[in-house]
Coordinates of C-alpha atoms in Angstrom, one line a residue:
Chain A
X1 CA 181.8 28.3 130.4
X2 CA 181.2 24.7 132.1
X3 CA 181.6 23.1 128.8
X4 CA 185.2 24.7 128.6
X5 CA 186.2 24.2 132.1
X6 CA 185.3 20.3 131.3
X7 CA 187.2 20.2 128.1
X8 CA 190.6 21.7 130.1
X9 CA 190.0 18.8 132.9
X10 CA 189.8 16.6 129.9
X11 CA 193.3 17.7 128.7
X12 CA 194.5 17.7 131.8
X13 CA 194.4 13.7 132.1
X14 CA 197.7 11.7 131.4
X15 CA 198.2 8.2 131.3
X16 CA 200.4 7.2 134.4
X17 CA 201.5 3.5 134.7
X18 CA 198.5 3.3 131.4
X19 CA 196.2 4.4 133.9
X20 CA 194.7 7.8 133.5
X21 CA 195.9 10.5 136.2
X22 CA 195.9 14.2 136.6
X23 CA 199.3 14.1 137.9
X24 CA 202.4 14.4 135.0
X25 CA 200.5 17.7 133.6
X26 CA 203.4 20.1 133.7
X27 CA 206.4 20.7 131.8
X28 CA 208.4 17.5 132.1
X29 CA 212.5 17.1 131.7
X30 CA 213.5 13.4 131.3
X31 CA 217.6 13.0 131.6
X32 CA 218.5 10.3 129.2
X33 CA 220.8 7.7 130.6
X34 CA 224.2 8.8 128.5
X35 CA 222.1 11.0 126.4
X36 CA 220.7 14.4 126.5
X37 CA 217.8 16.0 128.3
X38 CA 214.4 15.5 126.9
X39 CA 211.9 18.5 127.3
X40 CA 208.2 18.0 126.5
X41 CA 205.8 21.0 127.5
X42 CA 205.8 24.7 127.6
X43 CA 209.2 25.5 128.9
X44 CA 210.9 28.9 127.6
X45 CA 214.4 27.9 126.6
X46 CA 216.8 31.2 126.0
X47 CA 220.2 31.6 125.9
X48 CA 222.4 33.2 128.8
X49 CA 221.4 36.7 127.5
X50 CA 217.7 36.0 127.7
X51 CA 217.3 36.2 124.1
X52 CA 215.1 33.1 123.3
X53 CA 216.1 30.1 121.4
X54 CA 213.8 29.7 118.5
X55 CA 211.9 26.3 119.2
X56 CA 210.1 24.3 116.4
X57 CA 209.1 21.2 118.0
X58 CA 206.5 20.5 120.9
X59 CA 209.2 18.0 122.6
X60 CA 213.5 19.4 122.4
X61 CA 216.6 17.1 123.2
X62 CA 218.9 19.4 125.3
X63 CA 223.1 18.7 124.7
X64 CA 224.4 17.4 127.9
X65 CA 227.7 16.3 126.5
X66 CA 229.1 19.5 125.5
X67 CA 229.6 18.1 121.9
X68 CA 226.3 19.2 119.9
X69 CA 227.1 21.5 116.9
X70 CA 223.6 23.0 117.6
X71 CA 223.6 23.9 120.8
X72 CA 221.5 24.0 122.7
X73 CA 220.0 21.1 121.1
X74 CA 221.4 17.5 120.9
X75 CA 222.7 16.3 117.1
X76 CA 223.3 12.6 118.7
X77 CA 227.2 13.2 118.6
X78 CA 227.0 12.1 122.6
X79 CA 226.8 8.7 121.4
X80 CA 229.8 9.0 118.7
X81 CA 232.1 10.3 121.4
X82 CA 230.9 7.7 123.9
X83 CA 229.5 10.5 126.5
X84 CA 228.5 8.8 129.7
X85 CA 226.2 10.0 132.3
X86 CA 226.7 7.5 135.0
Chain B
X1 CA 201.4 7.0 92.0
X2 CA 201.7 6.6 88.4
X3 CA 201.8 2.8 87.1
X4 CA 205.7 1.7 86.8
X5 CA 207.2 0.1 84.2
X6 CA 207.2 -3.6 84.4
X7 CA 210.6 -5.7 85.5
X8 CA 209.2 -9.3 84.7
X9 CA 206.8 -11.9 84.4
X10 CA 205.2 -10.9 87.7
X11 CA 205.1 -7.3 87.3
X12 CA 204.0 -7.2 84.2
X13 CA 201.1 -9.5 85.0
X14 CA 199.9 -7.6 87.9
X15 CA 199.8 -4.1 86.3
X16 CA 197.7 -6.0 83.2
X17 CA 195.1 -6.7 85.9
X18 CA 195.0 -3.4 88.1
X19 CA 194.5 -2.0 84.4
X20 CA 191.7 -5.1 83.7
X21 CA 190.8 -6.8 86.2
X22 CA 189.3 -9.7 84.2
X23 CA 189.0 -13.6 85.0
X24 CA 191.9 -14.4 82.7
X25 CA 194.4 -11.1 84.0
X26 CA 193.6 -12.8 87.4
X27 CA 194.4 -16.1 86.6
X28 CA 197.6 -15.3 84.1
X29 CA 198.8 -13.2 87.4
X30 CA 198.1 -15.7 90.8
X31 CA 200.2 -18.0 87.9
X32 CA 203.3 -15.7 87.3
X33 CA 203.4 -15.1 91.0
X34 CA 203.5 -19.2 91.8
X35 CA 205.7 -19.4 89.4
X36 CA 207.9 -17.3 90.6
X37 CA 207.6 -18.2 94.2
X38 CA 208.2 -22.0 93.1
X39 CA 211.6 -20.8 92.0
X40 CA 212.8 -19.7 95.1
X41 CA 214.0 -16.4 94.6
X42 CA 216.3 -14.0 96.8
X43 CA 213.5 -11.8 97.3
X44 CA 216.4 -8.8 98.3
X45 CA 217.5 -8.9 94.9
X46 CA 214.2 -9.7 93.0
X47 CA 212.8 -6.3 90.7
X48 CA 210.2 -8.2 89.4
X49 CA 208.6 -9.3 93.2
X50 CA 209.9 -6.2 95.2
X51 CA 208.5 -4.0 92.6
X52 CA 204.9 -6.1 92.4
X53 CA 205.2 -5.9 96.3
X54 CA 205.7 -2.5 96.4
X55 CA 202.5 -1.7 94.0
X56 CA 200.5 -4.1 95.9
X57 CA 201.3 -2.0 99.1
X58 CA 200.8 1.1 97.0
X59 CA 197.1 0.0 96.6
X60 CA 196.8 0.8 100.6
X61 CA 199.0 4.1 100.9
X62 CA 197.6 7.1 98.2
X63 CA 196.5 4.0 95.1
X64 CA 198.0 4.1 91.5
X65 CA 196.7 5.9 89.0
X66 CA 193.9 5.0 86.8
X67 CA 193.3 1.5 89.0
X68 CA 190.0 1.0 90.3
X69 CA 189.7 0.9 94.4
X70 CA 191.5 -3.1 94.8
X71 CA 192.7 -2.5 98.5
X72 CA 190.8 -5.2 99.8
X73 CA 190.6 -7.6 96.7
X74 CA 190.7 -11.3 97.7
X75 CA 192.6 -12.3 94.7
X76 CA 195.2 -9.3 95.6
X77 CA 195.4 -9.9 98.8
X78 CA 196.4 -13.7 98.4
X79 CA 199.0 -12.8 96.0
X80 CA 200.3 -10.2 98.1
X81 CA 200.3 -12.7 101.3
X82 CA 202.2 -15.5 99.2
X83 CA 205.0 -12.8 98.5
X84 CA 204.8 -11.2 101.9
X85 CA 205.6 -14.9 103.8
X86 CA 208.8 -15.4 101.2
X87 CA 209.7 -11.9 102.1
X88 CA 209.4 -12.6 106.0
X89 CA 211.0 -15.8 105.6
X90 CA 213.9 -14.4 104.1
X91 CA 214.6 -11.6 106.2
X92 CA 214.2 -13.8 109.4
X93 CA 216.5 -16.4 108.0
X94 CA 218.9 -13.4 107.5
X95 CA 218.4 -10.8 110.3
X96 CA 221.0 -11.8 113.0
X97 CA 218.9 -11.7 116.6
X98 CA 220.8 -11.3 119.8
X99 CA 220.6 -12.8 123.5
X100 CA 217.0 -11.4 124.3
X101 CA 217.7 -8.6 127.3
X102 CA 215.9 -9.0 130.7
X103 CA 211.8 -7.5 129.3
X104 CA 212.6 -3.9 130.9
X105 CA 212.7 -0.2 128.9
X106 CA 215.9 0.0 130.7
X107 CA 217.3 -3.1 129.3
X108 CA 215.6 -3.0 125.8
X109 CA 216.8 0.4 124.8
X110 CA 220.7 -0.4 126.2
X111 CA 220.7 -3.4 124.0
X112 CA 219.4 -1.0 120.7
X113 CA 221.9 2.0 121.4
X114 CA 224.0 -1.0 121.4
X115 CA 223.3 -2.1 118.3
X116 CA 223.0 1.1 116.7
X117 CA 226.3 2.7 117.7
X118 CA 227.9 4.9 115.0
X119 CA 230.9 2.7 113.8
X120 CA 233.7 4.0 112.1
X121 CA 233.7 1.8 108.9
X122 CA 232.5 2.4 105.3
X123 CA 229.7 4.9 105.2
X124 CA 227.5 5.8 102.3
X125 CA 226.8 9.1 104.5
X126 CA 230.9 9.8 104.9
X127 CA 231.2 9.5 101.3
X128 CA 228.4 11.7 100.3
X129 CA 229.9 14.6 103.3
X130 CA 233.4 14.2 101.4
X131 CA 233.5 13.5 97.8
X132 CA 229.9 12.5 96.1
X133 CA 229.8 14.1 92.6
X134 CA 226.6 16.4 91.8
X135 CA 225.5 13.3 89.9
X136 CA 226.0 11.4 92.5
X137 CA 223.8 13.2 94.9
X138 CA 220.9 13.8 92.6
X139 CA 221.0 10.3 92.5
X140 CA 220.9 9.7 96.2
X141 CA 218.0 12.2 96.3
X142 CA 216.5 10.1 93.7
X143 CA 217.0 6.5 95.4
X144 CA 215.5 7.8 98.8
X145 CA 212.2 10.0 97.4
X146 CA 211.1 6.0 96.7
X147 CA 210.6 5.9 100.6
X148 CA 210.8 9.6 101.8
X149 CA 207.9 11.1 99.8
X150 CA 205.8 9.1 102.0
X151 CA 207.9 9.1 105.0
X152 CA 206.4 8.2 108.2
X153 CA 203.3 6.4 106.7
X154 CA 204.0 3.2 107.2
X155 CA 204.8 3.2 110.7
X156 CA 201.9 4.6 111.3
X157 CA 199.9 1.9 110.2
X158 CA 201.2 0.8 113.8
X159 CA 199.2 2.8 116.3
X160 CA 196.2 1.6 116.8
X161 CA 197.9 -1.9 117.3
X162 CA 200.1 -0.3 120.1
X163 CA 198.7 0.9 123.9
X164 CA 199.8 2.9 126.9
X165 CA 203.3 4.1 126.7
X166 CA 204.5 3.0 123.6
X167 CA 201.2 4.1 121.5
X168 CA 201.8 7.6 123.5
X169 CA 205.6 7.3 122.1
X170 CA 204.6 6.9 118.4
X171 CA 202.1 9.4 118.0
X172 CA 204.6 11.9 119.9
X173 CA 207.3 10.8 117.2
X174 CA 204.6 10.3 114.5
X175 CA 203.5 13.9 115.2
X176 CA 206.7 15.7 114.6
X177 CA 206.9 13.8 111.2
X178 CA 203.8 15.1 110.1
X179 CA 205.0 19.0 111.4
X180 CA 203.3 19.1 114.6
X181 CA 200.3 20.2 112.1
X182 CA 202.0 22.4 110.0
X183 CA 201.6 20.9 106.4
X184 CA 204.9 22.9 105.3
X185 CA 207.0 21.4 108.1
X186 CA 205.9 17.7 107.2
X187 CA 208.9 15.9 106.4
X188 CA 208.0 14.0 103.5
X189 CA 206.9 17.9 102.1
X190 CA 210.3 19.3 103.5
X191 CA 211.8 16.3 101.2
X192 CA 210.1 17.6 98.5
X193 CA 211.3 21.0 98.6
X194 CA 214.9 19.5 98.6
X195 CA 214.4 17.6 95.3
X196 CA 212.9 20.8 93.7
X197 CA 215.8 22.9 95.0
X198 CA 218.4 20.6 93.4
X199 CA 215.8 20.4 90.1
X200 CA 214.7 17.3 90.7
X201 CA 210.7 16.1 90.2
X202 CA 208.4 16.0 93.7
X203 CA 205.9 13.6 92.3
X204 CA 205.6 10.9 94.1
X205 CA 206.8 7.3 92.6
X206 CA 208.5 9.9 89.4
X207 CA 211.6 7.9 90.2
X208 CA 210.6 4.5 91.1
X209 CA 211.8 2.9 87.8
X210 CA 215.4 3.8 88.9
X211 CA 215.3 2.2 92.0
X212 CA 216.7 -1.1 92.5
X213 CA 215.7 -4.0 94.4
X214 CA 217.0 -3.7 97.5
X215 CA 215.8 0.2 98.0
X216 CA 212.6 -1.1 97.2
X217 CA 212.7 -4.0 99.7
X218 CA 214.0 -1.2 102.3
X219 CA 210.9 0.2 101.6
X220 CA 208.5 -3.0 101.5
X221 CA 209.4 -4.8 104.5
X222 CA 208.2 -1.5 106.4
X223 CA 205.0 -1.7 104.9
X224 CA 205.2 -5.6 106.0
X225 CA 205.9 -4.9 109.4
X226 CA 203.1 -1.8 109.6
X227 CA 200.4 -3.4 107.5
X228 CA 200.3 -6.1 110.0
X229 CA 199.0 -6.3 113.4
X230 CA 201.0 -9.6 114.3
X231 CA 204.1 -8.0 113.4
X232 CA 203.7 -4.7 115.4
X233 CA 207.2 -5.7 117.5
X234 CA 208.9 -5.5 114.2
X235 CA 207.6 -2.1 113.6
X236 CA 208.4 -0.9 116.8
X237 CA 212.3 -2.2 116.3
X238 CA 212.3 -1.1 113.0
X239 CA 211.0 2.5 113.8
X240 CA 213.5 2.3 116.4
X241 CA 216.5 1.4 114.8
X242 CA 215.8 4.0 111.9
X243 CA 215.5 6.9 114.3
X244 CA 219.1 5.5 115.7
X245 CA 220.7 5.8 112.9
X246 CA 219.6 8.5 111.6
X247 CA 221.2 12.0 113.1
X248 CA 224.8 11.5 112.9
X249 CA 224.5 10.5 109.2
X250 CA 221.7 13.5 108.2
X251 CA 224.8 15.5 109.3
X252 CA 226.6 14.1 106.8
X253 CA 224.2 15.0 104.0
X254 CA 223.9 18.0 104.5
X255 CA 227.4 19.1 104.4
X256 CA 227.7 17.3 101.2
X257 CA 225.1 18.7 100.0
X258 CA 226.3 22.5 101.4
X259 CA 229.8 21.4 100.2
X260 CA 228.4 21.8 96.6
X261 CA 227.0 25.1 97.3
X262 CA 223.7 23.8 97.9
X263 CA 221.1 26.0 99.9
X264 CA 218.9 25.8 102.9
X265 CA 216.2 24.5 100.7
X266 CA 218.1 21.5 99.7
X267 CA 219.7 21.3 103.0
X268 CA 217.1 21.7 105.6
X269 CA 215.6 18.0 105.3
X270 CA 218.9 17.2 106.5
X271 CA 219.3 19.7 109.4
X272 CA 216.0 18.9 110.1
X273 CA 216.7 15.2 111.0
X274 CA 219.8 16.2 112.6
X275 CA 217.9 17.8 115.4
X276 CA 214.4 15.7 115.4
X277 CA 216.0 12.4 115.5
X278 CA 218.2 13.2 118.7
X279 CA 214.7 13.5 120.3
X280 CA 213.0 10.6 118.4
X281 CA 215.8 8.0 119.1
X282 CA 215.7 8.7 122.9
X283 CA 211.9 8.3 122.8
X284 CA 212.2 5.1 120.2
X285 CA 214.8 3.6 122.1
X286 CA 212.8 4.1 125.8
X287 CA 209.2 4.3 125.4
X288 CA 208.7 3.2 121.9
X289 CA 210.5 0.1 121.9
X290 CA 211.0 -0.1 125.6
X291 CA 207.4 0.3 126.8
X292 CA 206.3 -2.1 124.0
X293 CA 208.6 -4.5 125.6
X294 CA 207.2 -4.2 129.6
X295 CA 203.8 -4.2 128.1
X296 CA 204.1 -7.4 126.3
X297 CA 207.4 -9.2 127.0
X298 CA 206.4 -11.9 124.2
X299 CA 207.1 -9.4 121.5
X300 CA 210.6 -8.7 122.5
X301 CA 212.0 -11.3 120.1
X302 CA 210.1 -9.0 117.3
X303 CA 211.1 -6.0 117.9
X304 CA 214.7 -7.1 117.8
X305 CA 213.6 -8.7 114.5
X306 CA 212.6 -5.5 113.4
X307 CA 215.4 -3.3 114.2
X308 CA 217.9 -5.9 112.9
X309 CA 216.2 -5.8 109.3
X310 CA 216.0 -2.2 109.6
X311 CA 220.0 -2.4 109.6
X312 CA 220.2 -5.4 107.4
X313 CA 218.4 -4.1 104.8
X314 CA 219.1 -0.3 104.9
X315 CA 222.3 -0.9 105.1
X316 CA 222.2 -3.7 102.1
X317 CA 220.7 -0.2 100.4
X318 CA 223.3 2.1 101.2
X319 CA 226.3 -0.5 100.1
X320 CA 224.8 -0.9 96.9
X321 CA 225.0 2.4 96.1
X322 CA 228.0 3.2 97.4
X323 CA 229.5 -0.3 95.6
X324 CA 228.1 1.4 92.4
X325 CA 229.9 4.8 93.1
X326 CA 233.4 3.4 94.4
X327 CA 233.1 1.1 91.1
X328 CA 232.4 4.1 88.9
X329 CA 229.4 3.4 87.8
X330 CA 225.4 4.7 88.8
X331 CA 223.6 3.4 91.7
X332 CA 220.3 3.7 89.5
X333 CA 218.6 0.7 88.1
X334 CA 217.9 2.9 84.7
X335 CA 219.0 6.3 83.9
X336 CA 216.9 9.0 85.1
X337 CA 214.3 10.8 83.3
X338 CA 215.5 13.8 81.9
X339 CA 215.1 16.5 84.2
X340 CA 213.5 19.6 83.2

């Protein structure tokens, strides 16, 4: 039991500023300047219905431009289309 | 990888020692390459050096058949570092390099989603989406297995050279290549399954000898920039640059490729990048390429090295084959081998 509570501290540690820290452990959403949102962690993603959105990849880009032909995932057309966030 | 067939003088020499590695094979090959060197070839459009370059690589990536363990042979090596500085000479004499940006993520990654921005001009991709031939897209498939049945290797050769926030970055990228640990989702395996959907061999290197120059310097200079610790910017730009480029025109593929009635075999290597690039070029662009560049400022000229031969030289690719097409003719350097 000790030995698996010290290998979940272990995983636990993130590198913040290349310093190790505990903080930064959740699920974390990064909004891309002019680009989509980046998801890394275990967030559920499902559609309006609740029916959920089959997800193959630890981190997802989510479509913020309205554009994507595979919503809810970005296909990079924000950046043919000249999508700006700010 | 099975042993090519020779292009030249060079070649020829080199596979004559990996087969016998004898004092004179040794000699008769250091020769052929200083010979060739002291000519002062265009190493882009050389068969004979890009194809010895790309063997000599081979000996660090999965080996060539029937060739003793020569990784780290001195004589090898030498020959391989004489080709390697005309290569890098070449490329930085060509590679146009920008106004260096203020050393911030920020700044960094605005100046590659600069550089990288879909235009609207003459695209291999566009062509292949609207009127490729089934010929023509078995020999597309054919050009890119040089580099995609080992896809991701090279970069990886980067890692341990990288720290903090940019190492993080390529591992996170370099493990969604490799399927997140799923062997079937790998991309270099879901590339396979595309070439044996459209009946094409999987083997790796099965059609090297139809590759031409310049798709074999697209594939050398990233084994240039990964296989070397001094040139870690350049991997970094050129990882970068790649991933950029990369969703808009994996859309195109596939719907050539579905516009032949192609199916999701064939297809999902495409699809695939559509939706994993999106992710890697925001993570390329910022902490890739932009953490490299807060980290160690000095490398900034590098990685814009990098990314600039990954679009030189990539691009040099794709216009030769789509030159060959528009002219009618194949974009292969030899036919094909007969497929099964």
């Amino acid at each position: 039991m000790r030995s698996g509570s010290r290998r979940r501290c272990a995983r636990s540690l993130a590198l913040v500023d290349g310093h190790a820290s505990r903080r930064n452990e959740g699920p974390q959403v990064v909004a891309c300047p002019d680009g989509p949102f980046l998801v890394r962690g275990d967030v559920d993603i499902v559609l309006p219905d609740g029916t959920p959105v089959p997800r193959t990849r630890k981190t997802v880009a989510l479509c913020r431009c309205g554009l994507s032909t595979i919503k809810p995932f970005c296909d990079g057309t924000h950046r043919a289309s000249g999508f700006r966030t700010g | 990888m099975r042993i090519p067939s020779a292009r030249g003088e060079v070649s020829s020499r080199l596979f004559a020692l990996l087969e016998s590695p004898t004092p004179d094979s040794r000699e008769e090959f250091a020769s052929a390459v200083g010979a060739a060197l002291a000519a002062d070839p265009d190493l882009l459009a050389d068969d004979d050096l890009q194809l010895s370059l790309f063997c000599l690589y081979e000996l660090a990536y999965s080996g060539l058949d029937g060739v003793a363990d020569l990784e780290w042979d001195p004589g090898l090596l030498a020959a391989r570092a004489d080709l390697e500085a005309a290569f890098e000479q070449q490329l930085r004499a060509l590679v146009p390099v920008p106004a260096l940006p203020e050393p911030t993520a920020d700044a960094v990654a605005a100046l590659l989603f600069d550089q990288t921005a879909p235009s609207g001009g003459r695209s291999l991709s566009r062509y292949v989406a609207k009127q490729a031939t089934d010929e023509q897209l078995h020999e597309f498939l054919m050009l890119r297995s040089v580099s995609t049945l080992k896809e991701a290797d090279p970069h990886t050769f980067a890692i341990p050279r990288l720290r903090g926030r940019a190492k993080a970055a390529l591992v996170e990228i370099q493990a969604d290549e490799y399927g997140g640990g799923r062997p079937g989702r790998m991309h270099s395996a879901i590339y396979a399954l595309t070439l044996r959907g459209a009946g094409l061999d999987d083997t790796y290197g099965a059609y090297l000898d139809a590759a031409p120059a310049i798709v074999l310097a697209a594939c050398n200079q990233m084994s240039l920039f990964g296989l070397h610790r001094r040139l870690r910017g350049a991997a970094v730009g050129h990882l970068a640059a790649f991933e950029m480029t990369s969703s808009i025109p994996n859309r195109n593929y596939g719907n050539g490729f579905r516009r032949l009635g192609y199916d999701e075999d064939v297809t999902w290597y495409f699809d695939e990048h559509v939706e994993a690039d999106a992710v890697h070029e925001q993570i390329a662009a910022r902490d890739l390429a932009g953490g490299l560049a807060e980290s160690d400022p000095d490398l900034i000229p590098d990685i814009l090295f990098g990314a600039g031969a990954s679009l030189l030289v990539d691009g040099l690719a794709a216009e030769h084959i789509l030159a060959s097409w528009e002219a009618g003719r194949s974009a292969l350097r030899v036919p094909a081998p007969v497929r099964a």
